[in-house]
Amino acid sequence: MMKKVFEISVQVGQPVLVGQDEVSGRRQLIPILSGQLSGENINGTVLPGGVDSQVIRPDGVCELSARYAIRLDDGEGLYIENNGIRTVPDAYVDQVKNGAFIDPELYYFRTTPAFEVYSERYRWLTRHVFSCQAKRFPDRVVLEFFQL
């Protein structure tokens, strides 16, 4: 049974295009600027300096690997490595390949996070498997984290 443990709303900057062609797809880096983590017994602030590294393949599927640093409200640190995939219906592939915004209700966006913690209080995050459901908006990403 899945249990929602927290949500993160991440403010992101404009994508930085690294390169694009019809073989490799579109490689872009999206800066993570700030944000908030909110949950039951765990809250904090997303620190600047993270990045969401993405490859949007020629078929429109996005492979992503994001890194977030969080300063929890009690002063502890939390590091999240979040890898996953976003797929959109064929009708929207060309728009996605060009960096356009697509309504989050129209696509699949899931990740598998891994946590690095520095306190026994949060060690439970490293002893369970989690899944994340995400929604991408023009200026932010909303991530819901579930313990499996």
Coordinates of C-alpha atoms in Angstrom, one line a residue:
M1 CA 0.0 0.0 0.0
M2 CA 1.3 3.4 -0.9
K3 CA 1.4 6.2 1.7
K4 CA 2.0 9.8 0.7
V5 CA 4.8 11.1 3.0
F6 CA 5.5 14.6 1.6
E7 CA 5.2 16.9 -1.4
I8 CA 7.8 19.3 -2.8
S9 CA 6.9 22.3 -4.9
V10 CA 10.1 23.3 -6.8
Q11 CA 10.6 26.6 -8.5
V12 CA 12.7 26.1 -11.7
G13 CA 14.5 28.4 -14.1
Q14 CA 14.5 28.4 -17.8
P15 CA 15.9 25.3 -19.5
V16 CA 19.5 25.6 -20.8
L17 CA 19.8 23.8 -24.1
V18 CA 23.0 21.8 -24.3
G19 CA 22.4 20.3 -27.7
Q20 CA 19.8 18.7 -30.0
D21 CA 19.6 16.5 -33.0
E22 CA 17.4 13.8 -34.5
V23 CA 19.5 11.0 -33.1
S24 CA 20.2 11.9 -29.5
G25 CA 17.2 14.2 -28.9
R26 CA 17.3 17.4 -26.9
R27 CA 19.6 17.6 -23.8
Q28 CA 18.6 20.4 -21.4
L29 CA 19.5 21.4 -17.9
I30 CA 16.8 23.0 -15.8
P31 CA 18.1 25.0 -12.8
I32 CA 16.4 24.4 -9.4
L33 CA 16.0 27.7 -7.8
S34 CA 14.0 27.2 -4.6
G35 CA 10.9 25.5 -3.2
Q36 CA 9.1 24.0 -0.2
L37 CA 8.9 20.5 1.1
S38 CA 5.7 19.9 3.2
G39 CA 4.6 16.7 4.9
E40 CA 3.6 15.1 8.2
N41 CA 6.6 15.6 10.5
I42 CA 8.9 16.7 7.8
N43 CA 9.1 20.2 6.3
G44 CA 11.8 22.3 4.7
T45 CA 13.1 24.6 2.1
V46 CA 14.6 23.6 -1.3
L47 CA 18.1 25.2 -1.6
P48 CA 19.3 26.8 -4.8
G49 CA 21.9 25.0 -6.9
G50 CA 20.1 21.8 -7.8
V51 CA 19.5 20.7 -11.4
D52 CA 17.1 18.6 -13.5
S53 CA 19.1 17.1 -16.3
Q54 CA 16.9 15.9 -19.1
V55 CA 17.1 14.2 -22.5
I56 CA 13.9 14.5 -24.6
R57 CA 14.3 11.6 -27.0
P58 CA 13.2 11.9 -30.6
D59 CA 10.1 9.8 -29.7
G60 CA 9.1 12.6 -27.2
V61 CA 9.9 10.5 -24.1
C62 CA 11.8 12.5 -21.4
E63 CA 14.5 10.7 -19.4
L64 CA 15.3 12.9 -16.3
S65 CA 17.7 12.9 -13.5
A66 CA 17.2 15.6 -10.9
R67 CA 19.2 16.6 -7.8
Y68 CA 17.7 18.5 -4.9
A69 CA 19.2 19.8 -1.6
I70 CA 16.7 20.5 1.2
R71 CA 17.3 22.4 4.5
L72 CA 14.7 20.9 6.8
D73 CA 13.0 23.0 9.4
D74 CA 15.0 21.5 12.2
G75 CA 18.3 22.5 10.5
E76 CA 19.1 19.0 9.1
G77 CA 20.0 18.4 5.5
L78 CA 18.4 16.1 3.0
Y79 CA 19.7 15.3 -0.5
I80 CA 17.4 13.7 -3.1
E81 CA 18.5 12.0 -6.3
N82 CA 15.3 11.6 -8.4
N83 CA 15.4 9.7 -11.7
G84 CA 12.5 8.9 -13.9
I85 CA 10.5 9.3 -17.1
R86 CA 7.9 11.5 -18.6
T87 CA 5.8 10.3 -21.6
V88 CA 3.3 12.3 -23.6
P89 CA 0.7 11.3 -26.1
D90 CA 1.9 11.2 -29.7
A91 CA -0.1 14.3 -30.6
Y92 CA 2.1 16.4 -28.3
V93 CA 5.6 14.9 -29.1
D94 CA 6.7 17.8 -31.4
Q95 CA 5.6 20.4 -28.9
V96 CA 7.6 18.7 -26.1
K97 CA 10.7 18.3 -28.3
N98 CA 10.6 22.1 -28.8
G99 CA 10.3 22.8 -25.0
A100 CA 6.5 23.7 -25.0
F101 CA 4.3 23.5 -21.9
I102 CA 1.9 20.6 -21.9
D103 CA -1.1 20.2 -19.5
P104 CA 0.2 17.8 -16.7
E105 CA -3.1 15.9 -16.8
L106 CA -2.2 14.6 -20.3
Y107 CA 1.0 12.7 -19.6
Y108 CA 2.7 10.1 -17.4
F109 CA 5.5 11.5 -15.1
R110 CA 7.0 9.1 -12.5
T111 CA 10.3 8.9 -10.7
T112 CA 12.2 6.7 -8.2
P113 CA 13.9 8.9 -5.6
A114 CA 16.9 8.0 -3.5
F115 CA 17.6 9.9 -0.3
E116 CA 20.8 10.8 1.5
V117 CA 20.3 11.9 5.1
Y118 CA 22.6 13.1 7.9
S119 CA 20.5 12.3 11.0
E120 CA 19.0 9.2 12.6
R121 CA 15.7 11.1 12.7
Y122 CA 15.4 10.8 8.9
R123 CA 17.2 7.5 8.4
W124 CA 13.8 5.8 7.6
L125 CA 14.0 7.5 4.2
T126 CA 17.0 5.3 3.3
R127 CA 15.3 2.1 4.5
H128 CA 12.2 2.1 2.3
V129 CA 11.4 2.2 -1.4
F130 CA 9.6 5.3 -2.7
S131 CA 7.8 6.4 -5.8
C132 CA 7.2 9.9 -7.0
Q133 CA 4.4 11.3 -9.1
A134 CA 5.2 14.7 -10.7
K135 CA 3.5 17.5 -12.6
R136 CA 5.5 20.0 -14.6
F137 CA 4.2 23.6 -14.9
P138 CA 6.0 26.5 -16.7
D139 CA 7.7 27.8 -13.5
R140 CA 7.6 24.9 -11.1
V141 CA 7.4 21.1 -10.6
V142 CA 5.1 19.6 -8.0
L143 CA 6.4 16.2 -6.7
E144 CA 4.3 13.9 -4.5
F145 CA 6.5 11.3 -2.7
F146 CA 4.9 7.9 -1.7
Q147 CA 6.4 5.2 0.5
L148 CA 5.7 1.8 -1.0

